[in-house]
Amino acid sequence: DTFILSLFRSYQEVGIYSLAFRVLELVAVFPAVLMSSVFPLLSRFVSESRERANRTIQTASNVLVAVGVPLAAGGLVVAPDLVRLLGGSEFDDSATPLRILLFAGALAFLSGLFGYALIAAGLQRSALWLSVVGLTFNVGLNLALVPEYGVDAAAAIAVASEVLMVGGGYALVRRHLGFAPRFDVLGKSLLAAAVMASVLWVLREQS
């Protein structure tokens, strides 16, 4: 999406989007570290005990939801201050794409988990095809919408692409592994995120 932006929009917009995307890349370190720890166990459990494999997927899902939902909610409030801290006032326009991209990041936590689960089960081809579909979807929408609508469209397309990846990954894991995680912690995470975002908003308004 950054490359497509550079083809059709100004360098200023590319810089605005790049700053927001760099923050997203930093956020992505957490699930990468988590899954690098979980993957060896998951690979062993898939062949030894499906019950333990399912429990591992469920636990990882709970952790990722519990972190991802507050991350997205907090980003709604602190994005303007964060981009100003990182890039100065000339990057104020990065706040909106950052808010949107943090939602994409939260979804990517789960799509990454499903991808790792498929690979652990020896279903690399299914994971690859899903990635190809997601990439095609992303590039197609970017080519169609970014030339006219710019950075906010690129960020929104990232969210749509991750929705596709989460839905496809969930379906593939359920089909091939006979299990898909229950999002039991989602309600509590949403409540906690709403409280956190409200507190951050009050603090921001008072500062």
PDB file of C-alpha atoms in Angstrom:
ATOM      1  CA  ASP A   1       0.000   0.000   0.000  1.00  0.00           C
ATOM      2  CA  THR A   2       2.867   2.406   0.690  1.00  0.00           C
ATOM      3  CA  PHE A   3       4.286   1.630  -2.759  1.00  0.00           C
ATOM      4  CA  ILE A   4       0.901   2.209  -4.410  1.00  0.00           C
ATOM      5  CA  LEU A   5       0.539   5.468  -2.490  1.00  0.00           C
ATOM      6  CA  SER A   6       3.899   6.585  -3.848  1.00  0.00           C
ATOM      7  CA  LEU A   7       2.670   5.986  -7.389  1.00  0.00           C
ATOM      8  CA  PHE A   8      -0.496   8.037  -7.169  1.00  0.00           C
ATOM      9  CA  ARG A   9      -0.237  10.474  -4.259  1.00  0.00           C
ATOM     10  CA  SER A  10       2.172  13.151  -3.073  1.00  0.00           C
ATOM     11  CA  TYR A  11       5.371  12.466  -1.156  1.00  0.00           C
ATOM     12  CA  GLN A  12       3.814  14.297   1.780  1.00  0.00           C
ATOM     13  CA  GLU A  13       0.990  11.761   1.953  1.00  0.00           C
ATOM     14  CA  VAL A  14       3.467   8.908   1.645  1.00  0.00           C
ATOM     15  CA  GLY A  15       5.362  10.318   4.619  1.00  0.00           C
ATOM     16  CA  ILE A  16       2.162  10.711   6.619  1.00  0.00           C
ATOM     17  CA  TYR A  17       1.195   7.110   5.980  1.00  0.00           C
ATOM     18  CA  SER A  18       4.711   5.805   6.527  1.00  0.00           C
ATOM     19  CA  LEU A  19       4.860   7.239  10.038  1.00  0.00           C
ATOM     20  CA  ALA A  20       1.572   5.571  10.965  1.00  0.00           C
ATOM     21  CA  PHE A  21       2.727   2.308   9.417  1.00  0.00           C
ATOM     22  CA  ARG A  22       6.012   2.391  11.349  1.00  0.00           C
ATOM     23  CA  VAL A  23       4.034   2.510  14.588  1.00  0.00           C
ATOM     24  CA  LEU A  24       2.035  -0.493  13.401  1.00  0.00           C
ATOM     25  CA  GLU A  25       5.262  -2.365  12.677  1.00  0.00           C
ATOM     26  CA  LEU A  26       6.433  -1.719  16.234  1.00  0.00           C
ATOM     27  CA  VAL A  27       3.124  -3.000  17.582  1.00  0.00           C
ATOM     28  CA  ALA A  28       3.512  -6.161  15.490  1.00  0.00           C
ATOM     29  CA  VAL A  29       6.603  -7.116  17.498  1.00  0.00           C
ATOM     30  CA  PHE A  30       4.431  -8.377  20.372  1.00  0.00           C
ATOM     31  CA  PRO A  31       2.497 -11.094  18.496  1.00  0.00           C
ATOM     32  CA  ALA A  32       5.678 -12.071  16.642  1.00  0.00           C
ATOM     33  CA  VAL A  33       7.494 -12.685  19.930  1.00  0.00           C
ATOM     34  CA  LEU A  34       4.502 -14.503  21.407  1.00  0.00           C
ATOM     35  CA  MET A  35       4.027 -16.794  18.416  1.00  0.00           C
ATOM     36  CA  SER A  36       7.749 -17.560  18.154  1.00  0.00           C
ATOM     37  CA  SER A  37       7.423 -18.959  21.680  1.00  0.00           C
ATOM     38  CA  VAL A  38       4.129 -20.749  21.088  1.00  0.00           C
ATOM     39  CA  PHE A  39       4.830 -22.240  17.665  1.00  0.00           C
ATOM     40  CA  PRO A  40       7.256 -25.016  18.740  1.00  0.00           C
ATOM     41  CA  LEU A  41       4.772 -26.219  21.367  1.00  0.00           C
ATOM     42  CA  LEU A  42       1.876 -25.988  18.960  1.00  0.00           C
ATOM     43  CA  SER A  43       3.738 -27.976  16.307  1.00  0.00           C
ATOM     44  CA  ARG A  44       4.409 -30.769  18.798  1.00  0.00           C
ATOM     45  CA  PHE A  45       0.919 -30.783  20.263  1.00  0.00           C
ATOM     46  CA  VAL A  46      -0.747 -30.983  16.848  1.00  0.00           C
ATOM     47  CA  SER A  47       0.881 -34.385  16.282  1.00  0.00           C
ATOM     48  CA  GLU A  48       0.735 -35.616  19.871  1.00  0.00           C
ATOM     49  CA  SER A  49      -2.466 -34.285  21.385  1.00  0.00           C
ATOM     50  CA  ARG A  50      -5.148 -32.299  19.591  1.00  0.00           C
ATOM     51  CA  GLU A  51      -6.667 -31.367  22.934  1.00  0.00           C
ATOM     52  CA  ARG A  52      -3.447 -29.690  24.057  1.00  0.00           C
ATOM     53  CA  ALA A  53      -3.068 -28.062  20.637  1.00  0.00           C
ATOM     54  CA  ASN A  54      -6.579 -26.658  20.860  1.00  0.00           C
ATOM     55  CA  ARG A  55      -5.925 -25.408  24.368  1.00  0.00           C
ATOM     56  CA  THR A  56      -2.736 -23.697  23.185  1.00  0.00           C
ATOM     57  CA  ILE A  57      -4.577 -21.961  20.336  1.00  0.00           C
ATOM     58  CA  GLN A  58      -7.323 -20.871  22.718  1.00  0.00           C
ATOM     59  CA  THR A  59      -4.862 -19.479  25.269  1.00  0.00           C
ATOM     60  CA  ALA A  60      -2.890 -17.603  22.618  1.00  0.00           C
ATOM     61  CA  SER A  61      -6.143 -16.229  21.191  1.00  0.00           C
ATOM     62  CA  ASN A  62      -7.221 -14.988  24.619  1.00  0.00           C
ATOM     63  CA  VAL A  63      -3.907 -13.195  25.135  1.00  0.00           C
ATOM     64  CA  LEU A  64      -3.955 -11.607  21.684  1.00  0.00           C
ATOM     65  CA  VAL A  65      -7.547 -10.389  22.059  1.00  0.00           C
ATOM     66  CA  ALA A  66      -6.849  -9.064  25.555  1.00  0.00           C
ATOM     67  CA  VAL A  67      -3.936  -7.018  24.195  1.00  0.00           C
ATOM     68  CA  GLY A  68      -5.261  -6.115  20.748  1.00  0.00           C
ATOM     69  CA  VAL A  69      -8.637  -4.678  21.731  1.00  0.00           C
ATOM     70  CA  PRO A  70      -7.262  -2.152  24.273  1.00  0.00           C
ATOM     71  CA  LEU A  71      -4.497  -1.293  21.826  1.00  0.00           C
ATOM     72  CA  ALA A  72      -7.015  -0.309  19.160  1.00  0.00           C
ATOM     73  CA  ALA A  73      -9.209   1.558  21.638  1.00  0.00           C
ATOM     74  CA  GLY A  74      -6.294   3.410  23.185  1.00  0.00           C
ATOM     75  CA  GLY A  75      -5.071   4.372  19.739  1.00  0.00           C
ATOM     76  CA  LEU A  76      -8.309   6.216  19.089  1.00  0.00           C
ATOM     77  CA  VAL A  77      -7.425   8.599  21.907  1.00  0.00           C
ATOM     78  CA  VAL A  78      -3.642   8.875  21.931  1.00  0.00           C
ATOM     79  CA  ALA A  79      -2.903   8.743  18.181  1.00  0.00           C
ATOM     80  CA  PRO A  80      -2.657  12.560  17.774  1.00  0.00           C
ATOM     81  CA  ASP A  81      -0.236  12.890  20.678  1.00  0.00           C
ATOM     82  CA  LEU A  82       1.768   9.879  19.562  1.00  0.00           C
ATOM     83  CA  VAL A  83       2.351  11.082  16.003  1.00  0.00           C
ATOM     84  CA  ARG A  84       3.227  14.556  17.266  1.00  0.00           C
ATOM     85  CA  LEU A  85       5.748  13.023  19.650  1.00  0.00           C
ATOM     86  CA  LEU A  86       7.305  10.895  16.928  1.00  0.00           C
ATOM     87  CA  GLY A  87       7.214  13.259  13.972  1.00  0.00           C
ATOM     88  CA  GLY A  88       6.269  16.719  15.149  1.00  0.00           C
ATOM     89  CA  SER A  89       3.256  18.837  14.314  1.00  0.00           C
ATOM     90  CA  GLU A  90       3.830  18.487  10.562  1.00  0.00           C
ATOM     91  CA  PHE A  91       2.706  14.862  10.897  1.00  0.00           C
ATOM     92  CA  ASP A  92      -0.613  15.638  12.587  1.00  0.00           C
ATOM     93  CA  ASP A  93      -2.429  14.143   9.608  1.00  0.00           C
ATOM     94  CA  SER A  94      -0.927  10.757  10.483  1.00  0.00           C
ATOM     95  CA  ALA A  95      -3.329  10.458  13.419  1.00  0.00           C
ATOM     96  CA  THR A  96      -6.330   9.246  11.420  1.00  0.00           C
ATOM     97  CA  PRO A  97      -4.518   6.529   9.452  1.00  0.00           C
ATOM     98  CA  LEU A  98      -2.793   5.443  12.663  1.00  0.00           C
ATOM     99  CA  ARG A  99      -6.129   5.039  14.413  1.00  0.00           C
ATOM    100  CA  ILE A 100      -7.378   2.889  11.559  1.00  0.00           C
ATOM    101  CA  LEU A 101      -4.168   0.892  11.220  1.00  0.00           C
ATOM    102  CA  LEU A 102      -4.185  -0.027  14.907  1.00  0.00           C
ATOM    103  CA  PHE A 103      -7.495  -1.784  14.307  1.00  0.00           C
ATOM    104  CA  ALA A 104      -5.845  -3.629  11.440  1.00  0.00           C
ATOM    105  CA  GLY A 105      -3.015  -4.515  13.801  1.00  0.00           C
ATOM    106  CA  ALA A 106      -5.400  -5.948  16.381  1.00  0.00           C
ATOM    107  CA  LEU A 107      -6.991  -8.117  13.691  1.00  0.00           C
ATOM    108  CA  ALA A 108      -3.543  -9.130  12.421  1.00  0.00           C
ATOM    109  CA  PHE A 109      -2.799 -10.570  15.867  1.00  0.00           C
ATOM    110  CA  LEU A 110      -5.486 -13.191  15.199  1.00  0.00           C
ATOM    111  CA  SER A 111      -4.805 -13.761  11.513  1.00  0.00           C
ATOM    112  CA  GLY A 112      -1.176 -14.444  12.426  1.00  0.00           C
ATOM    113  CA  LEU A 113      -2.247 -16.978  15.052  1.00  0.00           C
ATOM    114  CA  PHE A 114      -4.413 -18.827  12.543  1.00  0.00           C
ATOM    115  CA  GLY A 115      -1.586 -18.810  10.018  1.00  0.00           C
ATOM    116  CA  TYR A 116       0.825 -20.314  12.530  1.00  0.00           C
ATOM    117  CA  ALA A 117      -1.766 -22.929  13.499  1.00  0.00           C
ATOM    118  CA  LEU A 118      -2.180 -23.992   9.874  1.00  0.00           C
ATOM    119  CA  ILE A 119       1.580 -24.233   9.370  1.00  0.00           C
ATOM    120  CA  ALA A 120       1.972 -26.220  12.592  1.00  0.00           C
ATOM    121  CA  ALA A 121      -0.575 -28.686  11.243  1.00  0.00           C
ATOM    122  CA  GLY A 122       1.369 -29.080   8.002  1.00  0.00           C
ATOM    123  CA  LEU A 123      -1.108 -27.003   6.014  1.00  0.00           C
ATOM    124  CA  GLN A 124       1.384 -24.577   4.534  1.00  0.00           C
ATOM    125  CA  ARG A 125      -0.360 -24.661   1.177  1.00  0.00           C
ATOM    126  CA  SER A 126      -3.671 -23.551   2.699  1.00  0.00           C
ATOM    127  CA  ALA A 127      -1.896 -20.774   4.597  1.00  0.00           C
ATOM    128  CA  LEU A 128      -0.122 -19.703   1.401  1.00  0.00           C
ATOM    129  CA  TRP A 129      -3.323 -19.607  -0.640  1.00  0.00           C
ATOM    130  CA  LEU A 130      -5.036 -17.537   2.026  1.00  0.00           C
ATOM    131  CA  SER A 131      -2.116 -15.098   1.987  1.00  0.00           C
ATOM    132  CA  VAL A 132      -2.285 -14.872  -1.815  1.00  0.00           C
ATOM    133  CA  VAL A 133      -6.023 -14.157  -1.684  1.00  0.00           C
ATOM    134  CA  GLY A 134      -5.477 -11.508   0.990  1.00  0.00           C
ATOM    135  CA  LEU A 135      -2.667  -9.879  -0.975  1.00  0.00           C
ATOM    136  CA  THR A 136      -4.702  -9.850  -4.184  1.00  0.00           C
ATOM    137  CA  PHE A 137      -7.657  -8.334  -2.361  1.00  0.00           C
ATOM    138  CA  ASN A 138      -5.445  -5.697  -0.768  1.00  0.00           C
ATOM    139  CA  VAL A 139      -3.621  -4.710  -3.941  1.00  0.00           C
ATOM    140  CA  GLY A 140      -6.818  -4.619  -5.984  1.00  0.00           C
ATOM    141  CA  LEU A 141      -8.608  -2.322  -3.566  1.00  0.00           C
ATOM    142  CA  ASN A 142      -5.557  -0.110  -3.193  1.00  0.00           C
ATOM    143  CA  LEU A 143      -5.306   0.325  -6.949  1.00  0.00           C
ATOM    144  CA  ALA A 144      -9.009   1.101  -7.152  1.00  0.00           C
ATOM    145  CA  LEU A 145      -9.347   3.495  -4.208  1.00  0.00           C
ATOM    146  CA  VAL A 146      -5.998   4.967  -3.180  1.00  0.00           C
ATOM    147  CA  PRO A 147      -5.505   7.164  -6.278  1.00  0.00           C
ATOM    148  CA  GLU A 148      -8.666   9.086  -5.403  1.00  0.00           C
ATOM    149  CA  TYR A 149      -8.997   8.761  -1.635  1.00  0.00           C
ATOM    150  CA  GLY A 150      -5.403   8.591  -0.404  1.00  0.00           C
ATOM    151  CA  VAL A 151      -4.006   7.546   2.960  1.00  0.00           C
ATOM    152  CA  ASP A 152      -7.261   7.007   4.834  1.00  0.00           C
ATOM    153  CA  ALA A 153      -8.416   4.621   2.111  1.00  0.00           C
ATOM    154  CA  ALA A 154      -5.127   2.722   2.319  1.00  0.00           C
ATOM    155  CA  ALA A 155      -5.547   2.309   6.068  1.00  0.00           C
ATOM    156  CA  ALA A 156      -9.187   1.241   5.734  1.00  0.00           C
ATOM    157  CA  ILE A 157      -8.192  -1.320   3.093  1.00  0.00           C
ATOM    158  CA  ALA A 158      -5.652  -2.729   5.546  1.00  0.00           C
ATOM    159  CA  VAL A 159      -8.507  -3.300   8.012  1.00  0.00           C
ATOM    160  CA  ALA A 160     -10.687  -4.913   5.328  1.00  0.00           C
ATOM    161  CA  SER A 161      -7.811  -7.168   4.300  1.00  0.00           C
ATOM    162  CA  GLU A 162      -7.275  -8.310   7.868  1.00  0.00           C
ATOM    163  CA  VAL A 163     -10.993  -9.012   8.280  1.00  0.00           C
ATOM    164  CA  LEU A 164     -10.688 -11.279   5.249  1.00  0.00           C
ATOM    165  CA  MET A 165      -7.572 -12.963   6.666  1.00  0.00           C
ATOM    166  CA  VAL A 166      -9.143 -13.513  10.085  1.00  0.00           C
ATOM    167  CA  GLY A 167     -12.338 -14.922   8.581  1.00  0.00           C
ATOM    168  CA  GLY A 168     -10.460 -17.160   6.161  1.00  0.00           C
ATOM    169  CA  GLY A 169      -7.987 -18.318   8.795  1.00  0.00           C
ATOM    170  CA  TYR A 170     -10.760 -19.075  11.265  1.00  0.00           C
ATOM    171  CA  ALA A 171     -12.629 -21.140   8.656  1.00  0.00           C
ATOM    172  CA  LEU A 172      -9.510 -23.075   7.625  1.00  0.00           C
ATOM    173  CA  VAL A 173      -8.466 -23.845  11.196  1.00  0.00           C
ATOM    174  CA  ARG A 174     -11.982 -24.985  12.028  1.00  0.00           C
ATOM    175  CA  ARG A 175     -12.164 -27.140   8.901  1.00  0.00           C
ATOM    176  CA  HIS A 176      -8.757 -28.792   9.076  1.00  0.00           C
ATOM    177  CA  LEU A 177      -8.055 -28.876  12.801  1.00  0.00           C
ATOM    178  CA  GLY A 178     -11.631 -29.411  13.932  1.00  0.00           C
ATOM    179  CA  PHE A 179     -11.321 -26.483  16.321  1.00  0.00           C
ATOM    180  CA  ALA A 180     -11.579 -22.726  16.331  1.00  0.00           C
ATOM    181  CA  PRO A 181     -11.076 -20.515  19.361  1.00  0.00           C
ATOM    182  CA  ARG A 182     -13.979 -19.077  21.295  1.00  0.00           C
ATOM    183  CA  PHE A 183     -13.667 -15.367  21.883  1.00  0.00           C
ATOM    184  CA  ASP A 184     -14.792 -15.594  25.479  1.00  0.00           C
ATOM    185  CA  VAL A 185     -12.582 -12.732  26.611  1.00  0.00           C
ATOM    186  CA  LEU A 186     -13.815 -10.341  23.911  1.00  0.00           C
ATOM    187  CA  GLY A 187     -16.618  -8.867  26.016  1.00  0.00           C
ATOM    188  CA  LYS A 188     -14.358  -8.242  29.005  1.00  0.00           C
ATOM    189  CA  SER A 189     -11.659  -6.851  26.733  1.00  0.00           C
ATOM    190  CA  LEU A 190     -14.119  -4.441  25.121  1.00  0.00           C
ATOM    191  CA  LEU A 191     -15.307  -3.265  28.525  1.00  0.00           C
ATOM    192  CA  ALA A 192     -11.765  -2.797  29.800  1.00  0.00           C
ATOM    193  CA  ALA A 193     -10.802  -1.020  26.583  1.00  0.00           C
ATOM    194  CA  ALA A 194     -13.774   1.340  26.859  1.00  0.00           C
ATOM    195  CA  VAL A 195     -12.862   2.228  30.437  1.00  0.00           C
ATOM    196  CA  MET A 196      -9.218   2.728  29.517  1.00  0.00           C
ATOM    197  CA  ALA A 197     -10.062   4.896  26.508  1.00  0.00           C
ATOM    198  CA  SER A 198     -12.429   7.000  28.623  1.00  0.00           C
ATOM    199  CA  VAL A 199      -9.762   7.592  31.246  1.00  0.00           C
ATOM    200  CA  LEU A 200      -7.193   8.477  28.582  1.00  0.00           C
ATOM    201  CA  TRP A 201      -9.663  10.877  26.982  1.00  0.00           C
ATOM    202  CA  VAL A 202     -10.335  12.668  30.286  1.00  0.00           C
ATOM    203  CA  LEU A 203      -6.621  12.900  31.035  1.00  0.00           C
ATOM    204  CA  ARG A 204      -5.914  14.201  27.535  1.00  0.00           C
ATOM    205  CA  GLU A 205      -8.605  16.856  27.777  1.00  0.00           C
ATOM    206  CA  GLN A 206      -7.290  18.027  31.143  1.00  0.00           C
ATOM    207  CA  SER A 207      -3.672  18.253  30.019  1.00  0.00           C
TER     208      SER A 207
END
